[in-house]
């Protein structure tokens, strides 16, 4: 099994306050790994350190063998990061936006193929030619997912990817995530939706106040706590209920 992502005793301080207290974990190639935890637990901080956007205070992170601190360019070439609050250029059409992004990765026929893949992934029908500022939240998310996946990253990092979406949009985005993982892409995602994490993720890490307090498959965690749902695991682990 190839290690896609390895975190070793990763810490992050903002000023003199430590937000992430020494997280170690390994994610395998093709795995869908879910990070869960309460608001302010340290999920986004961790995802941003993996994505090279935030400096690590101590410890190390490697992505397919590339150290994020020493080889950030090599890491950026093989990852995509979709922040929770990502947006697209509102004056562009969805198609123009995908073309704009694709130009950073490829040219000529390769670029055209990348855009075609993005358009198929977004699956917005004729609305791909509408301006982005006319899109609903779900349409915007689909465009951004397409943008993140069309360059074929080896590791896709997604922060609260289905947050606020309706049933159909959330379902279809989960299907896209399943499909890309089947094709060998490793996915690290955060979510507050325990139903989603239970159904989608191969393994789950629970962060509580900057500490990784649980790690395992959803089935293992439910068995460990003798409960039927991941939500109950979460509540018992965090509140000791
Ligand atoms: P949420 O579920 O609400 O998105 P989270 O688990 O993603 O939360 P983080 O955003 O990683 O949590 O925040 C972890 C801690 O770090 C919080 O206490 C937060 O206030 C703090 N923090 C995050 N960003 C900064 C910053 N730029 N400066 C100072 N403190 C920060």
Short mmCIF file of C-alpha atoms and ligand atoms in Angstrom, two decimals:
data_model
loop_
_atom_site.label_atom_id
_atom_site.label_comp_id
_atom_site.label_asym_id
_atom_site.label_seq_id
_atom_site.Cartn_x
_atom_site.Cartn_y
_atom_site.Cartn_z
CA UNK A 1 0.00 0.00 0.00
CA UNK A 2 1.48 3.36 -1.03
CA UNK A 3 1.49 6.10 1.57
CA UNK A 4 -0.15 9.14 -0.01
CA UNK A 5 0.06 11.37 3.03
CA UNK A 6 2.09 11.11 6.22
CA UNK A 7 1.77 13.52 9.15
CA UNK A 8 4.35 13.16 11.93
CA UNK A 9 3.82 15.00 15.19
CA UNK A 10 2.45 18.08 13.38
CA UNK A 11 1.95 21.18 15.47
CA UNK A 12 0.64 24.63 14.61
CA UNK A 13 0.70 27.72 16.77
CA UNK A 14 -1.01 31.00 16.01
CA UNK A 15 1.08 33.49 18.00
CA UNK A 16 1.64 31.83 21.36
CA UNK A 17 -1.53 29.71 21.16
CA UNK A 18 -1.12 26.18 19.88
CA UNK A 19 -4.11 25.09 17.74
CA UNK A 20 -2.84 21.68 16.59
CA UNK A 21 -1.01 19.63 19.21
CA UNK A 22 1.09 16.97 17.51
CA UNK A 23 -1.02 15.05 15.00
CA UNK A 24 0.40 11.88 13.43
CA UNK A 25 -1.44 9.85 10.81
CA UNK A 26 -0.98 8.09 7.48
CA UNK A 27 -3.42 8.09 4.55
CA UNK A 28 -3.05 5.41 1.87
CA UNK A 29 -3.32 5.88 -1.86
CA UNK A 30 -6.92 5.74 -3.13
CA UNK A 31 -8.34 6.08 0.38
CA UNK A 32 -11.12 8.52 1.29
CA UNK A 33 -10.06 9.87 4.66
CA UNK A 34 -12.47 11.98 6.71
CA UNK A 35 -11.41 14.53 9.31
CA UNK A 36 -14.15 15.25 11.81
CA UNK A 37 -14.26 17.46 14.87
CA UNK A 38 -16.20 20.31 16.48
CA UNK A 39 -15.99 23.92 15.28
CA UNK A 40 -12.51 25.21 15.95
CA UNK A 41 -11.02 21.73 16.53
CA UNK A 42 -8.22 22.26 14.01
CA UNK A 43 -9.47 20.60 10.80
CA UNK A 44 -9.01 23.54 8.43
CA UNK A 45 -5.64 24.37 10.01
CA UNK A 46 -4.52 20.79 9.35
CA UNK A 47 -5.85 20.77 5.77
CA UNK A 48 -4.16 24.09 5.03
CA UNK A 49 -0.81 22.80 6.34
CA UNK A 50 -1.13 19.72 4.10
CA UNK A 51 -1.92 22.05 1.19
CA UNK A 52 1.30 24.09 1.75
CA UNK A 53 -0.77 27.22 2.46
CA UNK A 54 0.08 27.40 6.13
CA UNK A 55 3.51 26.97 7.66
CA UNK A 56 3.94 24.03 10.02
CA UNK A 57 5.27 25.09 13.43
CA UNK A 58 6.92 21.71 14.08
CA UNK A 59 6.74 18.13 12.89
CA UNK A 60 6.51 17.12 9.24
CA UNK A 61 4.06 16.36 6.47
CA UNK A 62 4.86 14.47 3.30
CA UNK A 63 2.66 13.99 0.25
CA UNK A 64 3.68 11.04 -1.92
CA UNK A 65 7.16 11.31 -0.41
CA UNK A 66 7.49 15.08 -0.91
CA UNK A 67 8.01 17.14 2.24
CA UNK A 68 5.54 20.05 2.23
CA UNK A 69 8.02 22.43 3.91
CA UNK A 70 11.05 21.52 1.78
CA UNK A 71 9.40 20.78 -1.57
CA UNK A 72 6.19 22.84 -1.65
CA UNK A 73 6.27 23.21 -5.45
CA UNK A 74 6.42 19.43 -5.97
CA UNK A 75 3.52 19.02 -3.54
CA UNK A 76 1.43 21.71 -5.27
CA UNK A 77 1.83 19.89 -8.58
CA UNK A 78 0.11 16.76 -7.29
CA UNK A 79 -2.58 18.14 -4.98
CA UNK A 80 -5.72 20.20 -5.26
CA UNK A 81 -7.23 22.04 -2.33
CA UNK A 82 -10.84 23.12 -2.22
CA UNK A 83 -11.41 25.49 0.71
CA UNK A 84 -14.79 25.65 2.40
CA UNK A 85 -15.33 29.25 1.30
CA UNK A 86 -13.92 28.94 -2.24
CA UNK A 87 -15.44 31.08 -4.95
CA UNK A 88 -15.01 31.59 -8.67
CA UNK A 89 -14.72 34.77 -10.75
CA UNK A 90 -18.28 36.01 -10.83
CA UNK A 91 -18.10 37.80 -14.17
CA UNK A 92 -16.95 34.69 -16.03
CA UNK A 93 -19.17 31.93 -17.33
CA UNK A 94 -18.57 28.49 -15.82
CA UNK A 95 -16.92 27.38 -19.07
CA UNK A 96 -14.64 30.45 -19.20
CA UNK A 97 -13.66 29.85 -15.57
CA UNK A 98 -12.67 26.23 -16.26
CA UNK A 99 -10.72 27.35 -19.34
CA UNK A 100 -8.96 30.03 -17.30
CA UNK A 101 -7.93 27.49 -14.65
CA UNK A 102 -6.93 24.80 -17.18
CA UNK A 103 -4.43 27.22 -18.76
CA UNK A 104 -2.36 27.03 -15.55
CA UNK A 105 -1.92 23.29 -16.08
CA UNK A 106 -1.85 22.62 -19.81
CA UNK A 107 -2.06 24.03 -23.32
CA UNK A 108 -3.41 23.03 -26.73
CA UNK A 109 -5.25 19.73 -27.00
CA UNK A 110 -4.36 18.70 -23.46
CA UNK A 111 -5.97 21.88 -22.12
CA UNK A 112 -9.09 21.34 -24.25
CA UNK A 113 -9.40 17.79 -22.90
CA UNK A 114 -9.02 19.07 -19.35
CA UNK A 115 -11.79 21.64 -19.89
CA UNK A 116 -14.04 18.97 -21.45
CA UNK A 117 -13.44 16.78 -18.39
CA UNK A 118 -14.27 19.72 -16.10
CA UNK A 119 -17.48 20.49 -17.97
CA UNK A 120 -18.56 16.83 -17.76
CA UNK A 121 -17.76 16.72 -14.02
CA UNK A 122 -19.64 19.95 -13.30
CA UNK A 123 -22.63 18.57 -15.23
CA UNK A 124 -24.34 21.95 -15.35
CA UNK A 125 -25.95 21.46 -18.76
CA UNK A 126 -26.45 24.68 -20.67
CA UNK A 127 -25.87 26.71 -17.51
CA UNK A 128 -22.13 26.13 -17.98
CA UNK A 129 -22.44 29.15 -20.30
CA UNK A 130 -24.18 31.32 -17.69
CA UNK A 131 -22.23 33.76 -15.58
CA UNK A 132 -21.00 32.36 -12.28
CA UNK A 133 -22.81 35.07 -10.31
CA UNK A 134 -26.13 33.58 -11.45
CA UNK A 135 -25.26 30.16 -9.97
CA UNK A 136 -26.91 28.66 -6.92
CA UNK A 137 -24.69 27.44 -4.07
CA UNK A 138 -24.94 23.86 -5.38
CA UNK A 139 -24.04 24.87 -8.95
CA UNK A 140 -21.06 26.84 -7.66
CA UNK A 141 -19.84 23.87 -5.63
CA UNK A 142 -20.13 21.57 -8.65
CA UNK A 143 -18.07 24.01 -10.72
CA UNK A 144 -15.43 24.24 -7.99
CA UNK A 145 -15.26 20.46 -7.58
CA UNK A 146 -14.81 20.17 -11.33
CA UNK A 147 -12.06 22.78 -11.16
CA UNK A 148 -10.32 20.87 -8.35
CA UNK A 149 -10.53 17.46 -10.02
CA UNK A 150 -10.04 18.17 -13.73
CA UNK A 151 -6.21 18.48 -13.48
CA UNK A 152 -6.16 14.89 -12.08
CA UNK A 153 -4.47 15.54 -8.72
CA UNK A 154 -2.98 12.59 -6.84
CA UNK A 155 -4.34 13.98 -3.58
CA UNK A 156 -7.60 15.97 -3.44
CA UNK A 157 -8.12 17.94 -0.22
CA UNK A 158 -11.65 19.17 0.40
CA UNK A 159 -12.90 21.24 3.31
CA UNK A 160 -16.60 20.79 4.13
CA UNK A 161 -17.30 20.00 0.52
CA UNK A 162 -21.06 19.37 0.73
CA UNK A 163 -21.84 21.90 3.45
CA UNK A 164 -25.17 23.64 2.82
CA UNK A 165 -26.04 21.65 -0.29
CA UNK A 166 -29.40 20.06 -1.06
CA UNK A 167 -29.90 16.29 -1.04
CA UNK A 168 -29.33 15.74 -4.76
CA UNK A 169 -26.26 17.98 -5.04
CA UNK A 170 -24.67 16.47 -1.93
CA UNK A 171 -25.44 12.95 -3.18
CA UNK A 172 -23.95 13.64 -6.61
CA UNK A 173 -20.84 15.24 -5.17
CA UNK A 174 -20.33 12.18 -2.95
CA UNK A 175 -20.66 10.02 -6.09
CA UNK A 176 -17.94 12.09 -7.80
CA UNK A 177 -15.69 11.66 -4.75
CA UNK A 178 -16.28 7.87 -4.79
CA UNK A 179 -15.49 7.74 -8.51
CA UNK A 180 -12.23 9.65 -8.26
CA UNK A 181 -11.10 7.51 -5.32
CA UNK A 182 -11.85 4.37 -7.38
CA UNK A 183 -9.59 5.78 -10.10
CA UNK A 184 -6.74 6.00 -7.55
CA UNK A 185 -7.03 9.60 -6.35
CA UNK A 186 -6.54 9.94 -2.60
CA UNK A 187 -9.12 12.13 -0.89
CA UNK A 188 -8.78 13.91 2.44
CA UNK A 189 -11.95 15.72 3.40
CA UNK A 190 -13.53 17.36 6.40
CA UNK A 191 -17.22 17.22 7.16
CA UNK A 192 -19.70 17.91 9.94
CA UNK A 193 -22.15 15.46 8.38
CA UNK A 194 -21.62 12.17 10.23
CA UNK A 195 -24.01 10.31 7.91
CA UNK A 196 -21.88 11.40 4.96
CA UNK A 197 -18.60 10.46 6.65
CA UNK A 198 -19.99 7.07 7.66
CA UNK A 199 -21.11 6.27 4.11
CA UNK A 200 -18.21 7.76 2.21
CA UNK A 201 -14.99 7.53 4.18
CA UNK A 202 -12.76 4.47 4.39
CA UNK A 203 -11.19 5.81 7.58
CA UNK A 204 -11.90 8.67 9.91
CA UNK A 205 -9.83 10.81 12.26
CA UNK A 206 -11.54 12.73 15.05
CA UNK A 207 -9.79 15.93 16.14
CA UNK A 208 -10.75 17.32 19.52
CA UNK A 209 -9.19 20.61 20.60
CA UNK A 210 -6.21 20.13 18.32
CA UNK A 211 -5.58 16.49 19.26
CA UNK A 212 -6.26 13.45 17.13
CA UNK A 213 -8.29 11.42 19.61
CA UNK A 214 -9.75 8.67 17.38
CA UNK A 215 -8.61 6.97 14.20
CA UNK A 216 -10.19 4.02 12.42
CA UNK A 217 -12.79 2.83 9.95
CA UNK A 218 -16.37 3.93 10.70
CA UNK A 219 -17.19 0.29 11.56
CA UNK A 220 -14.23 0.00 13.96
CA UNK A 221 -15.15 3.24 15.74
CA UNK A 222 -18.80 2.24 16.11
CA UNK A 223 -17.75 -1.13 17.50
CA UNK A 224 -15.27 0.48 19.88
CA UNK A 225 -18.05 2.61 21.39
CA UNK A 226 -20.79 -0.02 21.07
CA UNK A 227 -23.06 2.31 19.09
CA UNK A 228 -24.87 2.25 15.76
CA UNK A 229 -23.92 5.63 14.31
CA UNK A 230 -20.83 7.76 13.87
CA UNK A 231 -22.75 10.65 15.41
CA UNK A 232 -22.96 8.70 18.68
CA UNK A 233 -19.24 7.91 18.45
CA UNK A 234 -18.55 11.63 18.06
CA UNK A 235 -20.72 12.65 21.00
CA UNK A 236 -19.35 9.94 23.29
CA UNK A 237 -15.74 10.68 22.36
CA UNK A 238 -16.03 14.45 22.69
CA UNK A 239 -18.49 14.79 25.56
CA UNK A 240 -17.88 11.46 27.26
CA UNK A 241 -21.67 10.99 27.31
P1 LIG B 1 -14.67 24.72 11.79
O1 LIG B 1 -15.35 23.39 11.86
O2 LIG B 1 -15.40 25.76 12.57
O3 LIG B 1 -14.33 25.14 10.39
P2 LIG B 1 -11.91 23.85 12.30
O4 LIG B 1 -11.87 22.52 12.95
O5 LIG B 1 -11.64 23.88 10.85
O6 LIG B 1 -13.29 24.56 12.62
P3 LIG B 1 -9.70 25.71 12.56
O7 LIG B 1 -10.25 26.73 11.62
O8 LIG B 1 -8.57 24.88 12.10
O9 LIG B 1 -10.87 24.76 13.09
O10 LIG B 1 -9.28 26.47 13.90
C1 LIG B 1 -8.54 25.82 14.95
C2 LIG B 1 -8.21 26.85 16.02
O11 LIG B 1 -7.24 27.76 15.49
C3 LIG B 1 -9.39 27.70 16.49
O12 LIG B 1 -9.24 27.94 17.86
C4 LIG B 1 -9.25 28.98 15.70
O13 LIG B 1 -9.77 30.07 16.40
C5 LIG B 1 -7.72 29.09 15.58
N1 LIG B 1 -7.33 29.82 14.37
C6 LIG B 1 -7.59 29.45 13.09
N2 LIG B 1 -7.06 30.33 12.22
C7 LIG B 1 -6.44 31.29 12.97
C8 LIG B 1 -5.71 32.47 12.67
N3 LIG B 1 -5.49 32.85 11.41
N4 LIG B 1 -5.22 33.19 13.71
C9 LIG B 1 -5.42 32.80 14.98
N5 LIG B 1 -6.10 31.70 15.35
C10 LIG B 1 -6.61 30.94 14.36
#
